Amino acid sequence: MAIDVPVGELLLLATALLGAGLVTGFLSGLLGIGGGGILVPVLYETFGAIGVDPSIRMHLALGTSLAVIVPTSIRSFLLHRAKGGVDMAVLWRLAPWMIGGVVTGTAFAGFVSSDELKWVWVVFGTLLAMKLALGRDDWRLGDTLPKPPVVEIYGLLVGFVSVLMSIAGASFVVAFLTLYNRPLIQAVATSAGLGPIVAIPGVAGFIIVGWSDPLTPFLSMGYVNLLGAALIIPASLMAAPAGVKLAHGLPKRKLELAFAAFLFVIAMRFLASLLM
């Protein structure tokens, strides 16, 4: 696909992607999230600005965002593990079921339209925003994690929804673990370890389902744009340690409220585009 964009505009877009990378890395370390909540809308608008066909724009934003989440979430997980915050038993209990959900979700994404993927963002982005804004740290469903198959089914659903939103699933996992009396910092650290489990098979899936699509832009492998990932990944890796440092020393309520507001605005932006 030919790209006809002024050099100045391309530089502006590159700057926006680098900035998104810094925010992504910081939030990955601070909240254990992979950054898809930031990246998907930024990439969607960026691909629109350079003329990517609307029918694949959402697919490309999701796949590229997952590619960025891979190294960012791995770095965040290693940093949290070095501080002793990761519950490996919980991680391995959720991991295989989340992978199953990711594989199913990626296959599903290959058969749905860009607008249908926006609906996933509208519904679950709004739910996440409400949870962040209205949730309380002292809400509890129990003192220990439930017995099978509750955790396993939850992992399957989280993997399915997460890959369709191109998020690492951390917001869902943190909410679940804290409701069962796990300390917030342990929940954040453990959720960081689940980021690669969502992102790696998700990237592979978006490459496969988009491999033969003639509408993908230059420097793309399927629905993963390598140029976008190359600009964002270094910035996100540099910023992750700062987020981890703050996560182990500062309250995060104000940031949670800000992120909730951001998610709600983006969900409404996608809703408006669907209704127009």
PDB file of C-alpha atoms in Angstrom:
ATOM      1  CA  MET A   1       0.000   0.000   0.000  1.00  0.00           C
ATOM      2  CA  ALA A   2       1.416   3.374  -0.964  1.00  0.00           C
ATOM      3  CA  ILE A   3       1.697   6.046   1.711  1.00  0.00           C
ATOM      4  CA  ASP A   4       1.307   9.684   0.710  1.00  0.00           C
ATOM      5  CA  VAL A   5       1.816  11.753   3.856  1.00  0.00           C
ATOM      6  CA  PRO A   6       3.931  14.941   4.274  1.00  0.00           C
ATOM      7  CA  VAL A   7       7.250  14.430   6.061  1.00  0.00           C
ATOM      8  CA  GLY A   8       6.251  16.844   8.827  1.00  0.00           C
ATOM      9  CA  GLU A   9       3.092  14.874   9.524  1.00  0.00           C
ATOM     10  CA  LEU A  10       5.029  11.604   9.586  1.00  0.00           C
ATOM     11  CA  LEU A  11       7.425  13.118  12.130  1.00  0.00           C
ATOM     12  CA  LEU A  12       4.482  14.232  14.246  1.00  0.00           C
ATOM     13  CA  LEU A  13       3.010  10.730  14.101  1.00  0.00           C
ATOM     14  CA  ALA A  14       6.368   9.203  15.031  1.00  0.00           C
ATOM     15  CA  THR A  15       6.594  11.554  18.018  1.00  0.00           C
ATOM     16  CA  ALA A  16       3.095  10.531  19.106  1.00  0.00           C
ATOM     17  CA  LEU A  17       4.056   6.850  18.900  1.00  0.00           C
ATOM     18  CA  LEU A  18       7.217   7.422  20.936  1.00  0.00           C
ATOM     19  CA  GLY A  19       5.191   9.289  23.555  1.00  0.00           C
ATOM     20  CA  ALA A  20       2.666   6.462  23.647  1.00  0.00           C
ATOM     21  CA  GLY A  21       5.556   4.059  24.182  1.00  0.00           C
ATOM     22  CA  LEU A  22       6.774   5.987  27.222  1.00  0.00           C
ATOM     23  CA  VAL A  23       3.294   6.059  28.756  1.00  0.00           C
ATOM     24  CA  THR A  24       2.807   2.368  27.955  1.00  0.00           C
ATOM     25  CA  GLY A  25       6.029   1.309  29.662  1.00  0.00           C
ATOM     26  CA  PHE A  26       5.328   3.441  32.723  1.00  0.00           C
ATOM     27  CA  LEU A  27       1.789   2.081  33.152  1.00  0.00           C
ATOM     28  CA  SER A  28       2.994  -1.469  32.552  1.00  0.00           C
ATOM     29  CA  GLY A  29       5.330  -1.168  35.511  1.00  0.00           C
ATOM     30  CA  LEU A  30       2.972   0.814  37.724  1.00  0.00           C
ATOM     31  CA  LEU A  31      -0.291  -1.100  37.279  1.00  0.00           C
ATOM     32  CA  GLY A  32       0.903  -4.347  35.715  1.00  0.00           C
ATOM     33  CA  ILE A  33      -1.014  -3.531  32.516  1.00  0.00           C
ATOM     34  CA  GLY A  34       0.434  -4.131  29.076  1.00  0.00           C
ATOM     35  CA  GLY A  35      -0.530  -0.711  27.763  1.00  0.00           C
ATOM     36  CA  GLY A  36      -3.091  -1.735  25.157  1.00  0.00           C
ATOM     37  CA  GLY A  37      -5.561   0.703  26.677  1.00  0.00           C
ATOM     38  CA  ILE A  38      -3.228   3.485  25.567  1.00  0.00           C
ATOM     39  CA  LEU A  39      -1.852   1.961  22.376  1.00  0.00           C
ATOM     40  CA  VAL A  40      -4.962   0.715  20.597  1.00  0.00           C
ATOM     41  CA  PRO A  41      -6.637   4.141  20.235  1.00  0.00           C
ATOM     42  CA  VAL A  42      -3.311   5.844  19.403  1.00  0.00           C
ATOM     43  CA  LEU A  43      -2.474   3.259  16.739  1.00  0.00           C
ATOM     44  CA  TYR A  44      -6.022   3.319  15.387  1.00  0.00           C
ATOM     45  CA  GLU A  45      -5.876   7.084  14.831  1.00  0.00           C
ATOM     46  CA  THR A  46      -2.316   6.895  13.487  1.00  0.00           C
ATOM     47  CA  PHE A  47      -3.168   4.240  10.915  1.00  0.00           C
ATOM     48  CA  GLY A  48      -6.187   6.295   9.917  1.00  0.00           C
ATOM     49  CA  ALA A  49      -4.001   9.367   9.391  1.00  0.00           C
ATOM     50  CA  ILE A  50      -1.728   7.507   6.966  1.00  0.00           C
ATOM     51  CA  GLY A  51      -4.627   6.082   4.991  1.00  0.00           C
ATOM     52  CA  VAL A  52      -4.948   2.484   6.191  1.00  0.00           C
ATOM     53  CA  ASP A  53      -8.236   0.982   4.999  1.00  0.00           C
ATOM     54  CA  PRO A  54     -10.946   1.258   7.708  1.00  0.00           C
ATOM     55  CA  SER A  55     -11.879  -2.415   7.290  1.00  0.00           C
ATOM     56  CA  ILE A  56      -8.543  -3.568   8.764  1.00  0.00           C
ATOM     57  CA  ARG A  57      -7.560  -0.536  10.853  1.00  0.00           C
ATOM     58  CA  MET A  58      -8.787  -2.012  14.150  1.00  0.00           C
ATOM     59  CA  HIS A  59      -7.219  -5.408  13.407  1.00  0.00           C
ATOM     60  CA  LEU A  60      -3.879  -3.721  12.687  1.00  0.00           C
ATOM     61  CA  ALA A  61      -4.055  -1.613  15.852  1.00  0.00           C
ATOM     62  CA  LEU A  62      -4.795  -4.704  17.966  1.00  0.00           C
ATOM     63  CA  GLY A  63      -2.042  -6.844  16.433  1.00  0.00           C
ATOM     64  CA  THR A  64       0.609  -4.118  16.625  1.00  0.00           C
ATOM     65  CA  SER A  65      -0.329  -3.292  20.200  1.00  0.00           C
ATOM     66  CA  LEU A  66       0.101  -6.949  21.191  1.00  0.00           C
ATOM     67  CA  ALA A  67       3.563  -6.952  19.585  1.00  0.00           C
ATOM     68  CA  VAL A  68       4.543  -4.032  21.823  1.00  0.00           C
ATOM     69  CA  ILE A  69       3.086  -5.712  24.902  1.00  0.00           C
ATOM     70  CA  VAL A  70       5.406  -8.742  24.527  1.00  0.00           C
ATOM     71  CA  PRO A  71       8.738  -7.105  25.519  1.00  0.00           C
ATOM     72  CA  THR A  72       7.098  -4.517  27.772  1.00  0.00           C
ATOM     73  CA  SER A  73       5.255  -7.090  29.865  1.00  0.00           C
ATOM     74  CA  ILE A  74       8.262  -9.424  30.024  1.00  0.00           C
ATOM     75  CA  ARG A  75      10.416  -6.596  31.363  1.00  0.00           C
ATOM     76  CA  SER A  76       7.738  -5.559  33.841  1.00  0.00           C
ATOM     77  CA  PHE A  77       7.350  -9.173  35.040  1.00  0.00           C
ATOM     78  CA  LEU A  78      11.099  -9.653  35.535  1.00  0.00           C
ATOM     79  CA  LEU A  79      11.344  -6.413  37.505  1.00  0.00           C
ATOM     80  CA  HIS A  80       8.425  -7.366  39.751  1.00  0.00           C
ATOM     81  CA  ARG A  81       9.797 -10.893  40.235  1.00  0.00           C
ATOM     82  CA  ALA A  82      13.150  -9.455  41.299  1.00  0.00           C
ATOM     83  CA  LYS A  83      11.282  -7.674  44.104  1.00  0.00           C
ATOM     84  CA  GLY A  84       9.603 -10.939  45.155  1.00  0.00           C
ATOM     85  CA  GLY A  85       6.060  -9.863  44.365  1.00  0.00           C
ATOM     86  CA  VAL A  86       4.954 -12.573  41.902  1.00  0.00           C
ATOM     87  CA  ASP A  87       2.789 -15.507  43.039  1.00  0.00           C
ATOM     88  CA  MET A  88       4.038 -18.172  40.622  1.00  0.00           C
ATOM     89  CA  ALA A  89       1.469 -20.753  41.767  1.00  0.00           C
ATOM     90  CA  VAL A  90      -1.406 -18.488  40.729  1.00  0.00           C
ATOM     91  CA  LEU A  91       0.365 -17.550  37.503  1.00  0.00           C
ATOM     92  CA  TRP A  92       0.766 -21.175  36.420  1.00  0.00           C
ATOM     93  CA  ARG A  93      -2.796 -21.983  37.432  1.00  0.00           C
ATOM     94  CA  LEU A  94      -4.187 -19.280  35.142  1.00  0.00           C
ATOM     95  CA  ALA A  95      -1.657 -19.537  32.301  1.00  0.00           C
ATOM     96  CA  PRO A  96      -2.867 -22.555  30.267  1.00  0.00           C
ATOM     97  CA  TRP A  97      -6.482 -21.433  30.402  1.00  0.00           C
ATOM     98  CA  MET A  98      -5.618 -17.898  29.346  1.00  0.00           C
ATOM     99  CA  ILE A  99      -3.637 -19.296  26.404  1.00  0.00           C
ATOM    100  CA  GLY A 100      -6.718 -21.278  25.375  1.00  0.00           C
ATOM    101  CA  GLY A 101      -8.793 -18.117  25.536  1.00  0.00           C
ATOM    102  CA  VAL A 102      -6.227 -16.183  23.487  1.00  0.00           C
ATOM    103  CA  VAL A 103      -6.129 -18.817  20.738  1.00  0.00           C
ATOM    104  CA  THR A 104      -9.927 -18.879  20.562  1.00  0.00           C
ATOM    105  CA  GLY A 105     -10.162 -15.081  20.579  1.00  0.00           C
ATOM    106  CA  THR A 106      -7.555 -14.661  17.835  1.00  0.00           C
ATOM    107  CA  ALA A 107      -9.345 -17.147  15.591  1.00  0.00           C
ATOM    108  CA  PHE A 108     -12.588 -15.282  16.267  1.00  0.00           C
ATOM    109  CA  ALA A 109     -10.942 -11.956  15.327  1.00  0.00           C
ATOM    110  CA  GLY A 110     -10.174 -13.298  11.866  1.00  0.00           C
ATOM    111  CA  PHE A 111     -13.887 -13.643  11.112  1.00  0.00           C
ATOM    112  CA  VAL A 112     -15.272 -10.384  12.490  1.00  0.00           C
ATOM    113  CA  SER A 113     -15.259  -6.854  11.121  1.00  0.00           C
ATOM    114  CA  SER A 114     -13.384  -3.841  12.441  1.00  0.00           C
ATOM    115  CA  ASP A 115     -16.672  -2.399  13.733  1.00  0.00           C
ATOM    116  CA  GLU A 116     -17.458  -5.571  15.665  1.00  0.00           C
ATOM    117  CA  LEU A 117     -14.052  -5.389  17.340  1.00  0.00           C
ATOM    118  CA  LYS A 118     -14.856  -1.802  18.330  1.00  0.00           C
ATOM    119  CA  TRP A 119     -17.957  -3.077  20.129  1.00  0.00           C
ATOM    120  CA  VAL A 120     -15.733  -5.314  22.266  1.00  0.00           C
ATOM    121  CA  TRP A 121     -13.769  -2.210  23.254  1.00  0.00           C
ATOM    122  CA  VAL A 122     -16.913  -0.178  23.935  1.00  0.00           C
ATOM    123  CA  VAL A 123     -18.432  -2.798  26.256  1.00  0.00           C
ATOM    124  CA  PHE A 124     -15.397  -4.039  28.147  1.00  0.00           C
ATOM    125  CA  GLY A 125     -13.558  -0.698  28.112  1.00  0.00           C
ATOM    126  CA  THR A 126     -16.568   0.867  29.830  1.00  0.00           C
ATOM    127  CA  LEU A 127     -16.756  -1.984  32.363  1.00  0.00           C
ATOM    128  CA  LEU A 128     -13.055  -1.632  33.173  1.00  0.00           C
ATOM    129  CA  ALA A 129     -13.430   2.132  33.554  1.00  0.00           C
ATOM    130  CA  MET A 130     -16.340   1.637  35.955  1.00  0.00           C
ATOM    131  CA  LYS A 131     -14.389  -0.898  37.979  1.00  0.00           C
ATOM    132  CA  LEU A 132     -11.392   1.418  38.271  1.00  0.00           C
ATOM    133  CA  ALA A 133     -13.529   4.432  39.141  1.00  0.00           C
ATOM    134  CA  LEU A 134     -15.994   2.792  41.536  1.00  0.00           C
ATOM    135  CA  GLY A 135     -14.099  -0.194  42.890  1.00  0.00           C
ATOM    136  CA  ARG A 136     -12.716  -0.252  46.413  1.00  0.00           C
ATOM    137  CA  ASP A 137      -9.635  -2.059  47.659  1.00  0.00           C
ATOM    138  CA  ASP A 138     -11.551  -3.506  50.617  1.00  0.00           C
ATOM    139  CA  TRP A 139     -14.177  -5.313  48.492  1.00  0.00           C
ATOM    140  CA  ARG A 140     -13.833  -9.089  49.037  1.00  0.00           C
ATOM    141  CA  LEU A 141     -15.532 -12.248  47.772  1.00  0.00           C
ATOM    142  CA  GLY A 142     -13.425 -14.560  49.920  1.00  0.00           C
ATOM    143  CA  ASP A 143     -10.153 -15.033  51.769  1.00  0.00           C
ATOM    144  CA  THR A 144      -8.718 -17.648  49.374  1.00  0.00           C
ATOM    145  CA  LEU A 145      -9.012 -18.329  45.661  1.00  0.00           C
ATOM    146  CA  PRO A 146     -12.001 -20.513  44.728  1.00  0.00           C
ATOM    147  CA  LYS A 147     -11.628 -24.170  43.828  1.00  0.00           C
ATOM    148  CA  PRO A 148     -11.713 -25.440  40.215  1.00  0.00           C
ATOM    149  CA  PRO A 149     -13.230 -24.735  37.811  1.00  0.00           C
ATOM    150  CA  VAL A 150     -13.937 -21.087  38.779  1.00  0.00           C
ATOM    151  CA  VAL A 151     -10.371 -19.786  38.367  1.00  0.00           C
ATOM    152  CA  GLU A 152      -9.841 -21.815  35.209  1.00  0.00           C
ATOM    153  CA  ILE A 153     -13.029 -20.577  33.526  1.00  0.00           C
ATOM    154  CA  TYR A 154     -12.165 -17.013  34.502  1.00  0.00           C
ATOM    155  CA  GLY A 155      -8.711 -17.406  32.926  1.00  0.00           C
ATOM    156  CA  LEU A 156     -10.295 -18.676  29.700  1.00  0.00           C
ATOM    157  CA  LEU A 157     -12.652 -15.687  29.512  1.00  0.00           C
ATOM    158  CA  VAL A 158      -9.893 -13.201  30.352  1.00  0.00           C
ATOM    159  CA  GLY A 159      -7.679 -14.579  27.583  1.00  0.00           C
ATOM    160  CA  PHE A 160     -10.523 -14.394  25.056  1.00  0.00           C
ATOM    161  CA  VAL A 161     -11.546 -10.814  25.859  1.00  0.00           C
ATOM    162  CA  SER A 162      -7.986  -9.550  26.361  1.00  0.00           C
ATOM    163  CA  VAL A 163      -6.742 -10.531  22.915  1.00  0.00           C
ATOM    164  CA  LEU A 164      -9.808  -8.927  21.293  1.00  0.00           C
ATOM    165  CA  MET A 165      -9.008  -5.675  23.133  1.00  0.00           C
ATOM    166  CA  SER A 166      -5.225  -6.097  22.762  1.00  0.00           C
ATOM    167  CA  ILE A 167      -4.654  -5.699  26.473  1.00  0.00           C
ATOM    168  CA  ALA A 168      -2.554  -7.943  28.693  1.00  0.00           C
ATOM    169  CA  GLY A 169      -5.559  -8.825  30.849  1.00  0.00           C
ATOM    170  CA  ALA A 170      -3.987  -7.304  33.952  1.00  0.00           C
ATOM    171  CA  SER A 171      -6.984  -5.173  34.902  1.00  0.00           C
ATOM    172  CA  PHE A 172      -9.211  -8.266  34.965  1.00  0.00           C
ATOM    173  CA  VAL A 173      -6.631 -10.365  36.836  1.00  0.00           C
ATOM    174  CA  VAL A 174      -5.841  -7.683  39.438  1.00  0.00           C
ATOM    175  CA  ALA A 175      -9.556  -7.217  40.124  1.00  0.00           C
ATOM    176  CA  PHE A 176     -10.054 -10.973  40.539  1.00  0.00           C
ATOM    177  CA  LEU A 177      -7.070 -11.543  42.830  1.00  0.00           C
ATOM    178  CA  THR A 178      -7.801  -8.583  45.097  1.00  0.00           C
ATOM    179  CA  LEU A 179     -11.421  -9.720  45.483  1.00  0.00           C
ATOM    180  CA  TYR A 180      -9.977 -12.911  46.964  1.00  0.00           C
ATOM    181  CA  ASN A 181      -7.794 -11.148  49.513  1.00  0.00           C
ATOM    182  CA  ARG A 182      -4.501 -11.042  47.613  1.00  0.00           C
ATOM    183  CA  PRO A 183      -2.430  -7.904  48.384  1.00  0.00           C
ATOM    184  CA  LEU A 184      -2.679  -5.303  45.628  1.00  0.00           C
ATOM    185  CA  ILE A 185       1.055  -5.224  44.907  1.00  0.00           C
ATOM    186  CA  GLN A 186       1.131  -9.048  44.624  1.00  0.00           C
ATOM    187  CA  ALA A 187      -1.874  -8.961  42.287  1.00  0.00           C
ATOM    188  CA  VAL A 188      -0.190  -6.319  40.112  1.00  0.00           C
ATOM    189  CA  ALA A 189       3.104  -8.229  40.017  1.00  0.00           C
ATOM    190  CA  THR A 190       1.429 -11.552  39.193  1.00  0.00           C
ATOM    191  CA  SER A 191      -0.713  -9.994  36.466  1.00  0.00           C
ATOM    192  CA  ALA A 192       2.453  -8.623  34.848  1.00  0.00           C
ATOM    193  CA  GLY A 193       3.610 -12.212  34.369  1.00  0.00           C
ATOM    194  CA  LEU A 194       0.418 -13.039  32.484  1.00  0.00           C
ATOM    195  CA  GLY A 195       1.047 -10.290  29.913  1.00  0.00           C
ATOM    196  CA  PRO A 196       3.409 -12.369  27.737  1.00  0.00           C
ATOM    197  CA  ILE A 197       1.016 -15.325  27.990  1.00  0.00           C
ATOM    198  CA  VAL A 198      -1.672 -13.227  26.310  1.00  0.00           C
ATOM    199  CA  ALA A 199       0.560 -11.283  23.935  1.00  0.00           C
ATOM    200  CA  ILE A 200       2.850 -13.933  22.397  1.00  0.00           C
ATOM    201  CA  PRO A 201       0.174 -16.305  21.044  1.00  0.00           C
ATOM    202  CA  GLY A 202      -1.949 -13.255  20.232  1.00  0.00           C
ATOM    203  CA  VAL A 203       0.762 -11.760  18.016  1.00  0.00           C
ATOM    204  CA  ALA A 204       1.265 -15.081  16.250  1.00  0.00           C
ATOM    205  CA  GLY A 205      -2.460 -15.327  15.644  1.00  0.00           C
ATOM    206  CA  PHE A 206      -2.819 -11.804  14.212  1.00  0.00           C
ATOM    207  CA  ILE A 207       0.137 -12.443  11.896  1.00  0.00           C
ATOM    208  CA  ILE A 208      -1.457 -15.654  10.633  1.00  0.00           C
ATOM    209  CA  VAL A 209      -5.011 -14.366  10.133  1.00  0.00           C
ATOM    210  CA  GLY A 210      -3.770 -11.230   8.337  1.00  0.00           C
ATOM    211  CA  TRP A 211      -0.947 -12.775   6.329  1.00  0.00           C
ATOM    212  CA  SER A 212      -2.735 -12.790   2.963  1.00  0.00           C
ATOM    213  CA  ASP A 213      -4.635  -9.513   3.397  1.00  0.00           C
ATOM    214  CA  PRO A 214      -3.593  -7.163   0.549  1.00  0.00           C
ATOM    215  CA  LEU A 215      -4.717  -4.040   2.436  1.00  0.00           C
ATOM    216  CA  THR A 216      -2.010  -4.107   5.126  1.00  0.00           C
ATOM    217  CA  PRO A 217       0.456  -1.163   4.986  1.00  0.00           C
ATOM    218  CA  PHE A 218       4.170  -1.337   4.291  1.00  0.00           C
ATOM    219  CA  LEU A 219       6.468  -3.094   6.781  1.00  0.00           C
ATOM    220  CA  SER A 220       3.668  -5.275   8.122  1.00  0.00           C
ATOM    221  CA  MET A 221       3.527  -8.986   8.912  1.00  0.00           C
ATOM    222  CA  GLY A 222      -0.138  -9.861   8.753  1.00  0.00           C
ATOM    223  CA  TYR A 223      -1.941  -7.510  11.120  1.00  0.00           C
ATOM    224  CA  VAL A 224       1.262  -6.475  12.913  1.00  0.00           C
ATOM    225  CA  ASN A 225       2.958  -3.294  11.695  1.00  0.00           C
ATOM    226  CA  LEU A 226       6.685  -3.624  12.348  1.00  0.00           C
ATOM    227  CA  LEU A 227       7.418   0.104  11.976  1.00  0.00           C
ATOM    228  CA  GLY A 228       4.888   1.079  14.638  1.00  0.00           C
ATOM    229  CA  ALA A 229       6.189  -1.597  16.998  1.00  0.00           C
ATOM    230  CA  ALA A 230       9.810  -0.564  16.383  1.00  0.00           C
ATOM    231  CA  LEU A 231       9.071   3.033  17.372  1.00  0.00           C
ATOM    232  CA  ILE A 232       7.094   2.188  20.502  1.00  0.00           C
ATOM    233  CA  ILE A 233       9.004  -0.756  22.019  1.00  0.00           C
ATOM    234  CA  PRO A 234      12.300   1.023  22.943  1.00  0.00           C
ATOM    235  CA  ALA A 235      10.457   3.885  24.636  1.00  0.00           C
ATOM    236  CA  SER A 236       8.215   1.508  26.589  1.00  0.00           C
ATOM    237  CA  LEU A 237      11.167  -0.574  27.783  1.00  0.00           C
ATOM    238  CA  MET A 238      12.953   2.542  29.031  1.00  0.00           C
ATOM    239  CA  ALA A 239       9.944   3.749  31.004  1.00  0.00           C
ATOM    240  CA  ALA A 240       8.922   0.452  32.665  1.00  0.00           C
ATOM    241  CA  PRO A 241      11.445   0.613  35.578  1.00  0.00           C
ATOM    242  CA  ALA A 242      10.105   4.010  36.663  1.00  0.00           C
ATOM    243  CA  GLY A 243       6.598   2.568  36.889  1.00  0.00           C
ATOM    244  CA  VAL A 244       7.760  -0.452  38.891  1.00  0.00           C
ATOM    245  CA  LYS A 245       9.616   1.807  41.327  1.00  0.00           C
ATOM    246  CA  LEU A 246       6.495   3.876  41.954  1.00  0.00           C
ATOM    247  CA  ALA A 247       4.314   0.754  42.223  1.00  0.00           C
ATOM    248  CA  HIS A 248       6.274  -0.399  45.248  1.00  0.00           C
ATOM    249  CA  GLY A 249       6.055   2.926  47.076  1.00  0.00           C
ATOM    250  CA  LEU A 250       3.089   5.130  46.137  1.00  0.00           C
ATOM    251  CA  PRO A 251      -0.726   4.968  46.313  1.00  0.00           C
ATOM    252  CA  LYS A 252      -2.263   4.746  42.866  1.00  0.00           C
ATOM    253  CA  ARG A 253      -5.862   5.923  43.364  1.00  0.00           C
ATOM    254  CA  LYS A 254      -5.527   9.169  41.417  1.00  0.00           C
ATOM    255  CA  LEU A 255      -3.838   7.386  38.521  1.00  0.00           C
ATOM    256  CA  GLU A 256      -6.556   4.718  38.520  1.00  0.00           C
ATOM    257  CA  LEU A 257      -9.183   7.452  38.241  1.00  0.00           C
ATOM    258  CA  ALA A 258      -7.294   9.142  35.411  1.00  0.00           C
ATOM    259  CA  PHE A 259      -6.920   5.852  33.545  1.00  0.00           C
ATOM    260  CA  ALA A 260     -10.618   5.099  34.102  1.00  0.00           C
ATOM    261  CA  ALA A 261     -11.495   8.463  32.559  1.00  0.00           C
ATOM    262  CA  PHE A 262      -9.203   7.753  29.604  1.00  0.00           C
ATOM    263  CA  LEU A 263     -10.769   4.322  28.997  1.00  0.00           C
ATOM    264  CA  PHE A 264     -14.266   5.800  29.154  1.00  0.00           C
ATOM    265  CA  VAL A 265     -13.422   8.580  26.680  1.00  0.00           C
ATOM    266  CA  ILE A 266     -11.922   6.081  24.221  1.00  0.00           C
ATOM    267  CA  ALA A 267     -14.902   3.732  24.579  1.00  0.00           C
ATOM    268  CA  MET A 268     -17.244   6.639  23.838  1.00  0.00           C
ATOM    269  CA  ARG A 269     -15.058   7.674  20.892  1.00  0.00           C
ATOM    270  CA  PHE A 270     -15.410   4.210  19.369  1.00  0.00           C
ATOM    271  CA  LEU A 271     -19.138   4.182  20.167  1.00  0.00           C
ATOM    272  CA  ALA A 272     -19.608   7.505  18.387  1.00  0.00           C
ATOM    273  CA  SER A 273     -17.806   6.190  15.299  1.00  0.00           C
ATOM    274  CA  LEU A 274     -20.093   3.139  15.292  1.00  0.00           C
ATOM    275  CA  LEU A 275     -23.283   5.187  15.546  1.00  0.00           C
ATOM    276  CA  MET A 276     -22.379   7.858  12.994  1.00  0.00           C
TER     277      MET A 276
END
